[in-house]
Structure formats: structure tokens, C-alpha cells
């Protein structure tokens, strides 16, 4: 699209139009199977505008000339035929986010038919509001472009056609070639419209133990993710897929048959449906001898042509789109070293195989193509009478010819032609059994170096909040906080034996506006129950989607749900998510519900049965402003119906629970005196070294045991002088102490130490006994320090610690942050006049009780344990 610009060399240029990466009404709609990466095509843009940015002017209230513009626009980008399975990743220029989180895109459809138009278009551009039935597309309202009028370079990693996604049993991401071909040939929306009745289903589809094409691919570790973006003849596409999967298509008896070249039994024990075994049909249908051939004058009845080994290729290369390299082209090589040494290197032309995204699949395919071209060298030609009319290509027969030294030699028919007199001209190839089976050689995949800068950080561990003595604050009243982020515990959502609903519910703290899009997600792992329904409250109704944790699929969502996805998260975990617009202004509610089977909202529970859940997340996008909140981890559910949470030691998708979160980068610190209006008072930029004692300690002990597992902290020993001078100062409950030695213990637990050479009761604190589990904090520069205003002394303070990740992104929703209360006493300030006079022994006249107070001191709370000063009041006090 062109740009119109106005201005002159003395002014800043202002763009009046949008520059986009691709927009055409003549390109075919992409068809995507499996999982692959594709670029979008802009299908609608509008609402482009610019906001001037002024230089700061001199004088009060003045402003200088325009120094630039910030541009905004709304748009829709078409992706591919739907319904699709999921949006796995978004690539914006060189930046990757998982799913659509952090992309700024707020509209995403799965490509269903029918499909409602985007609400924004209906509201502001009703004449252009199309539903784009059958097309998966994404969009944004008032998308910020910055100082350039250009859309970023978007591309998306997408799980393709949903109807065959359940057949992705080889590696969970790439689709079953048999199901791809069936859908490609017969789909009424985008397929070839080949009659389904004309496909021999017994050769295309099958089960473990048979010789079907489907079983062959599953047993041989063959799966594809075609992304058809350009116009191409269907027979060319089909021929390429069959070449990559070592199979031939045969038209015989009015049926299209699919016969694998596989000649040896193959077993794959690692599919998602268990062990799959392919048993080829290698039984010859005829034994042909000299009397069976049609003889012609001066010609041998059986002719053999043998190719020159020096002309055979011994090196084959595929160019695949490797998922581990973010779908960049990666070469996969297969070669025969023995043939290279005997006949010299002969490299075949590269084969572009962008349908292959798995390096293991690519290696298998390349090896099969190499072996077929290298080891199948003999071609046989002969003629048969019409009595052999039942023969068809891919049949095996044996031939005997004493002149050629052949005795019951097995060959495979590749072509049959019938002349006007009914004589069959047959072409066949040799059948060296075993060469059509590939050995999967290990390969070194490329090592990508990309990070998800939108990764969701953990919520903070319970912080340690305290007031240090004046010796540590220089006489200024302060509040200190030790803050870190830790991986939350996984729970088992376990049903009870009642009949009814078995669910956990969580209501958000802040309401969302009408038409705001809210997104809920949670990680789940099947135990006794493998069906889960994730639902949310729109303000008028509860809608959601059911998920199958065994098959890894999402069922058809309820009306009103704009997106429902399930994505593998490793370790048998899946992340389930739904998105929908709010119907009224209200606080959204999420519900995670166990099901005995799909649709069973009410059933008699089995006490203790359930599923593991972890990491509920919440995100939202405002429909008017376009502002959005990145996904935020929610606290553990606290409301249950017919169920309960039980803590377990199962590993979470981020590893063991209770350990430090490697994605936690820090937290913004907010304060309030009424728990309503909050103001930011600072930022935590590193995790504090906090933990807990692992054994009780007495007031007289000179050593203690501690673990810093929750913060991942490390402790280093020092000298006796370091301990005496408080260089290694720590806080255990209300006691300040320092240590000399720090001996790392063998886990579990991790980050555990024995601290020795303790110096107890620093800065006026009292050496005391501490129980197992007492909080421990190493006092260093990572501790957040806040100078306490005098007006806050004695006032209950409400504190929130708003987590962000190590990139400074994915900031937690402030409204969902946990609230921590603390009432300061001003213990860190310097002794006041009363205390100073008492210490100095100055005589004080307190005068009459009825008179006004003229001098005061704040000595803090007794429970703080700090001694501010010592004064000898003398004897003889009555």
C-alpha cells in the first residue's frame, strides 16, 4: 500500500497511511495441517491516526514544536483455513511470545463456520463487518505502532486443521499423513472434492498390526505438517507427500489405493496411543515361469535392465522446516559411506520438504529415499496374457528364468499396460527385502537461542517485613522487606463422594468492563480423571469448554467463547485456556470442573479421584482503549463444590514446587493506608536470600540449620571478625545474628546450610529460641528499604508486591496481587528527648498529669524485641 505524506523540509513528516507486510485479494487461503509457522495476509485495516509529540518548550506551560508522531491503527490479518487447533507462538519481528500473550493482539478466531464478525467492526465500521467464515484470523484495535507507520513483521506458529488433530500420535505436533490425505482429497470447504467412496479406506486407514498406510507411517515415525500457501496442482502435492513417506498411490478397480513400500515389520513403542506395529504384505500373488510369459519373436520373454552403480546417487539431502530452529530451513543428510568409497560421491538434488518439521522424521524420510534410489537397480519387463488381469501395481510376484539365473525371485510390479488384444505389458523392480526400512541414525539438531520475553513470573513468596533498629538506619525510621519469587505448589483437585458438581472456583478482585475480553488458563494433568471443563462467568452466563487430557484435545466450546486451546506443557501437563467477552461489568469468575465423561456436569464422585492442577492465570484486554493486562498467576483456589485441594509433591511444568522461580525478575512495591488507593514506593530488583530454619535452635546455640530453597539464595562463610562486626548479618524472627561459617548440606532440601560461629543478639535484639520453620533472612543490598513518613507510624499499612519477569515484562495484575499488612512503630528512628534525658541522667520534671504533654518518645512495640536504649533510673522509686 502506498503512503501519503505531507509537510516540508522544515517540519516533521506526518504519515497519513499504513504500511503493511502483505495484503492481496488474489492469494490462496493457506491450508495448514499439523504445526507450522506462517505469515499472515492483511484483510482489513482502518482507524489509522497519529498523535503529535511536542518538544518541551520554554516558559511556564509552554511547549515547543512537533518532534514526531506516535501512530495507531486497527487491523485484521488472515491466516489459514479453519477450524484450527491453537495459536502456539507469535513472532513479532525477531521477538517471540508464547500463544498470543504479549503480542498486543486482542482478536483471534479459530476459523469456524459460521463465524461472527469482530465486535469492533460491528460497532465502528458496520458496513465492513464480515465474519470471514472458515478463516482463522487475528486482529487488534488501536494497535500502537510507535513512531513508524509500519506494522511489525508478524508470523505465527499454529496448530492446524482441528478435525484431524487427534491423530497426531507420532510426536503430538505433526499430523498423520493418512488423515491429511483423506481430508485433502475429500474436504468440502477446501479439498479436491475427490469422492470418498473412490478411496480404498482399508489401504489408507488402519490399526496396529495391519499393512495400511496409516499404520506404516505411525510405526515408521513418519508425520507431516504441510503448510500449503501457493497454488499447486493437487497431484504434485500428493506425489510429494507420498515420496516423503515411501508410499505409492495405485488406481485399480475404481479405487485409489495407498500401498507403502515398507517390506519389513516395524514397531514404534513411543506413540501417544501406545505401541504400533506395521506388518507388510510380502506374499507373492503369482509364481511366474517361462510358460507364463508371452513370447515374441527374437525377444527374451523376460528382460532385465540394470542401472550403472556409478550413476546411482549415494547422498540425499532434504531441506526441512525444523521446529527446533523456529521453522527455518535445516538440511537433513542421508548417505551410504560404502557406496561413496566404491563409486565416488554422487549427490542427488536437494528435495524441499517444508512439510517435515521434526528432525527425526526428516532423517527417516531421507534415509528411505536414499535407499530406494540406491538399492533398487534392476528393472524387469515382460508380457502376460489377460488371465493375469487381476494383477495391479505394487503386487509382488516371483519369476523364474534359467537363462538369467533367476529362481523364484521376488519382484514388485510398478506398472501395467493393456494393449488392444488384451496382452499385459508389465514393468517391475527388484525387491531386495529390507531396503525399504530405514534405520534412524541419531542427528545433532540445531541449537536455537531464543527466549520467551513474555514468560509469566511467579507470585512473591511470603515476604519478611520488619523495622530495623536505629543502628542500621542511621536514626531514620524505616520499613524493610525481604522479597523473592517461588514456584507455586501443584494441587490435586480431588472430588468427594457426593452427587453433583465437583469443581474449584476463583473470583477476580476487580471488575472488568462490558465487552472486555478476559482469558483464563490453567495447567492440568490427568490422574483418575482426564476430562476437565474450564468455564468463566460473563456476568450473565457461565460458558466454557471441555478438554480431554488423555487425547490432548479441546472439544467444541460453548457459544460466546472466542478461543479455547490446549497446549502440551511437558511432563504430561497441558495448559488449558479460554477467552470470552464480558456481557456486563462485573468481576470475572473462573471455574475448573472435573468430569467423569464429556457433558457430565453432575455425577456421583469417587472420593479422592481427580486431576493435578497448577498455575491458574488471568489476562484481559479492554475493548475500548486496547489496553491489556499480561497473564497473571492467581493464588490457589479457595472455594470448592464437591471437591477439595490436596497438596502433593508432583513436579510442576516449571519444575519442583517451592523452589525459586528462575523467571522472576523483581517486583514493584505499592503501599496504601486504606487498601483501596495504592501508590508505588519503589522496586525490588533482585530476590532476597530468604528461607526457613530446618531445625529448632536454642537461645544459647552457636549454630543453626537453614534452607534458602524458596529464594534460591546462596550463603558464603566469613571470618570470626566478620561475625563479630555483623558483616554476615541475618534476621531470624525478631533476632539479629551473624555467622562465621556456612557449610552447604547435601540435598534435600536444596540450598541448605549449617551456619556456625554464631554471634547472637545484635543491635539490642535478644537471643531467643526459634522453632523449626522460623523465617530466616540474610540482610544485604537486595532488601527493600523504605523511609517511613512520620504520619505512617502506628498506622496499618497495606503492601503489594507486583511481580515482573527477568526481562521486565509480564507485570502482574496489581488488583490480583496478595495484600500484606504491617503496622510500624517507628522503632528505627533515633532516641527521642525523653530517652536521651533518661540515658544522660538528667532530672526530669513531668509536672502535673492534668497538664498538656510537652515531650514524647515512641519506643515501639514490645514484641519487636529491639532495645532502643538503656537507662539506670536509680533506686528509691516509690
Short mmCIF file of C-alpha atoms in Angstrom, two decimals, residues 458-629:
data_model
loop_
_atom_site.label_atom_id
_atom_site.label_comp_id
_atom_site.label_asym_id
_atom_site.label_seq_id
_atom_site.Cartn_x
_atom_site.Cartn_y
_atom_site.Cartn_z
CA UNK A 458 5.69 -16.37 39.87
CA UNK A 459 3.88 -14.56 42.64
CA UNK A 460 6.09 -13.49 45.53
CA UNK A 461 6.85 -15.78 48.42
CA UNK A 462 5.51 -14.60 51.76
CA UNK A 463 7.74 -11.56 52.36
CA UNK A 464 9.54 -10.79 55.59
CA UNK A 465 8.52 -7.26 56.65
CA UNK A 466 10.18 -5.64 59.68
CA UNK A 467 11.59 -2.45 61.16
CA UNK A 468 15.35 -2.47 61.75
CA UNK A 469 16.87 -0.78 64.79
CA UNK A 470 18.27 2.75 64.60
CA UNK A 471 21.83 1.38 64.40
CA UNK A 472 21.05 0.05 60.91
CA UNK A 473 19.04 3.03 59.65
CA UNK A 474 21.12 5.96 60.84
CA UNK A 475 18.30 7.06 63.08
CA UNK A 476 15.71 7.18 60.29
CA UNK A 477 12.53 5.20 60.79
CA UNK A 478 12.39 2.59 58.03
CA UNK A 479 10.45 -0.50 56.98
CA UNK A 480 12.46 -3.27 55.33
CA UNK A 481 11.07 -6.11 53.21
CA UNK A 482 12.71 -9.31 52.00
CA UNK A 483 11.01 -10.35 48.74
CA UNK A 484 11.56 -13.24 46.31
CA UNK A 485 9.54 -15.29 43.83
CA UNK A 486 8.98 -19.03 44.10
CA UNK A 487 7.30 -21.76 42.08
CA UNK A 488 3.83 -22.39 43.48
CA UNK A 489 2.68 -25.76 44.74
CA UNK A 490 0.75 -28.12 42.50
CA UNK A 491 -2.52 -29.42 43.91
CA UNK A 492 -4.75 -32.35 43.24
CA UNK A 493 -8.32 -31.27 42.62
CA UNK A 494 -9.96 -34.26 44.30
CA UNK A 495 -13.68 -34.91 44.22
CA UNK A 496 -15.69 -36.17 47.17
CA UNK A 497 -18.33 -38.89 47.11
CA UNK A 498 -21.29 -36.55 46.73
CA UNK A 499 -23.50 -36.45 43.65
CA UNK A 500 -23.35 -33.15 41.83
CA UNK A 501 -20.73 -30.68 40.66
CA UNK A 502 -17.06 -31.28 41.53
CA UNK A 503 -15.22 -28.02 40.96
CA UNK A 504 -12.97 -25.24 42.24
CA UNK A 505 -13.91 -21.58 41.79
CA UNK A 506 -11.99 -18.30 41.94
CA UNK A 507 -13.47 -14.80 41.59
CA UNK A 508 -11.24 -11.94 40.49
CA UNK A 509 -10.84 -8.99 42.82
CA UNK A 510 -11.50 -6.25 40.26
CA UNK A 511 -14.44 -5.95 37.84
CA UNK A 512 -14.00 -5.82 34.07
CA UNK A 513 -16.00 -3.62 31.72
CA UNK A 514 -18.62 -4.76 29.23
CA UNK A 515 -17.03 -6.34 26.11
CA UNK A 516 -13.62 -6.61 27.76
CA UNK A 517 -12.02 -9.85 26.61
CA UNK A 518 -10.89 -11.97 29.54
CA UNK A 519 -8.67 -15.03 29.31
CA UNK A 520 -8.31 -17.81 31.86
CA UNK A 521 -5.83 -20.64 31.71
CA UNK A 522 -4.65 -23.41 33.99
CA UNK A 523 -2.22 -26.29 33.76
CA UNK A 524 -3.73 -29.74 34.28
CA UNK A 525 -2.51 -33.33 34.35
CA UNK A 526 -4.73 -36.38 34.24
CA UNK A 527 -4.78 -38.75 37.21
CA UNK A 528 -8.00 -40.70 37.77
CA UNK A 529 -9.96 -38.07 35.83
CA UNK A 530 -8.88 -36.99 32.35
CA UNK A 531 -11.83 -34.77 31.42
CA UNK A 532 -11.86 -31.17 32.65
CA UNK A 533 -14.19 -28.29 31.91
CA UNK A 534 -12.79 -24.76 32.16
CA UNK A 535 -15.52 -22.15 32.46
CA UNK A 536 -15.89 -18.45 33.14
CA UNK A 537 -18.66 -16.08 34.16
CA UNK A 538 -19.59 -13.36 31.64
CA UNK A 539 -21.79 -11.57 34.16
CA UNK A 540 -24.89 -13.09 32.60
CA UNK A 541 -23.95 -16.73 32.00
CA UNK A 542 -21.25 -19.27 32.65
CA UNK A 543 -19.60 -20.50 29.44
CA UNK A 544 -16.56 -22.60 28.77
CA UNK A 545 -15.04 -25.59 27.03
CA UNK A 546 -14.33 -29.23 27.83
CA UNK A 547 -10.83 -30.66 27.45
CA UNK A 548 -9.58 -34.23 27.06
CA UNK A 549 -6.25 -34.61 28.88
CA UNK A 550 -5.73 -38.11 27.52
CA UNK A 551 -6.01 -37.16 23.85
CA UNK A 552 -4.78 -33.58 24.29
CA UNK A 553 -7.77 -32.04 22.51
CA UNK A 554 -10.31 -29.32 23.14
CA UNK A 555 -13.95 -30.07 22.45
CA UNK A 556 -16.28 -27.58 20.75
CA UNK A 557 -16.54 -24.57 23.08
CA UNK A 558 -19.80 -23.04 24.24
CA UNK A 559 -21.33 -20.20 22.26
CA UNK A 560 -19.65 -16.95 23.27
CA UNK A 561 -16.19 -18.46 23.84
CA UNK A 562 -13.93 -16.81 21.25
CA UNK A 563 -10.93 -19.06 21.78
CA UNK A 564 -10.36 -22.38 23.53
CA UNK A 565 -6.93 -24.02 23.33
CA UNK A 566 -4.95 -26.88 24.81
CA UNK A 567 -1.16 -26.99 24.53
CA UNK A 568 1.36 -29.58 25.78
CA UNK A 569 3.48 -28.19 28.61
CA UNK A 570 5.81 -31.15 29.22
CA UNK A 571 5.71 -33.89 31.82
CA UNK A 572 2.12 -34.92 30.92
CA UNK A 573 0.92 -31.39 31.71
CA UNK A 574 -1.36 -29.42 29.38
CA UNK A 575 -2.19 -25.73 29.51
CA UNK A 576 -5.92 -25.20 29.03
CA UNK A 577 -7.24 -21.74 28.18
CA UNK A 578 -10.45 -19.97 27.22
CA UNK A 579 -11.24 -16.39 26.17
CA UNK A 580 -14.57 -14.61 26.02
CA UNK A 581 -16.05 -11.07 26.19
CA UNK A 582 -17.77 -9.81 29.33
CA UNK A 583 -21.53 -9.29 28.97
CA UNK A 584 -21.82 -7.00 32.00
CA UNK A 585 -19.45 -5.01 34.15
CA UNK A 586 -18.57 -7.45 36.89
CA UNK A 587 -15.70 -9.35 38.48
CA UNK A 588 -14.95 -12.42 36.31
CA UNK A 589 -15.05 -15.87 37.86
CA UNK A 590 -13.12 -18.93 36.76
CA UNK A 591 -14.25 -22.49 37.41
CA UNK A 592 -12.24 -25.69 36.99
CA UNK A 593 -14.57 -28.65 36.91
CA UNK A 594 -13.88 -32.39 36.94
CA UNK A 595 -15.95 -34.59 34.64
CA UNK A 596 -16.46 -38.34 34.54
CA UNK A 597 -17.19 -38.01 30.82
CA UNK A 598 -17.87 -35.15 28.44
CA UNK A 599 -21.05 -33.34 29.39
CA UNK A 600 -21.29 -34.91 32.86
CA UNK A 601 -21.77 -31.74 34.89
CA UNK A 602 -23.30 -33.76 37.71
CA UNK A 603 -22.23 -37.25 38.74
CA UNK A 604 -21.55 -39.40 41.80
CA UNK A 605 -17.94 -38.76 42.73
CA UNK A 606 -15.34 -41.27 43.85
CA UNK A 607 -13.68 -39.84 46.94
CA UNK A 608 -10.10 -38.84 46.19
CA UNK A 609 -10.30 -39.18 42.40
CA UNK A 610 -9.31 -36.14 40.38
CA UNK A 611 -6.57 -34.42 38.40
CA UNK A 612 -3.49 -32.33 39.16
CA UNK A 613 -3.82 -28.58 38.59
CA UNK A 614 -1.31 -25.75 38.78
CA UNK A 615 -0.67 -22.21 37.68
CA UNK A 616 -4.06 -20.62 37.05
CA UNK A 617 -3.55 -17.44 35.01
CA UNK A 618 -5.77 -14.46 34.21
CA UNK A 619 -5.43 -11.80 31.49
CA UNK A 620 -7.69 -9.16 29.96
CA UNK A 621 -7.94 -6.65 27.12
CA UNK A 622 -10.07 -3.53 27.25
CA UNK A 623 -12.30 -3.33 24.18
CA UNK A 624 -12.32 0.46 24.04
CA UNK A 625 -8.80 1.56 24.84
CA UNK A 626 -6.98 -1.53 23.66
CA UNK A 627 -5.09 -1.65 26.94
CA UNK A 628 -4.31 -5.16 28.09
CA UNK A 629 -3.03 -6.98 31.14
#
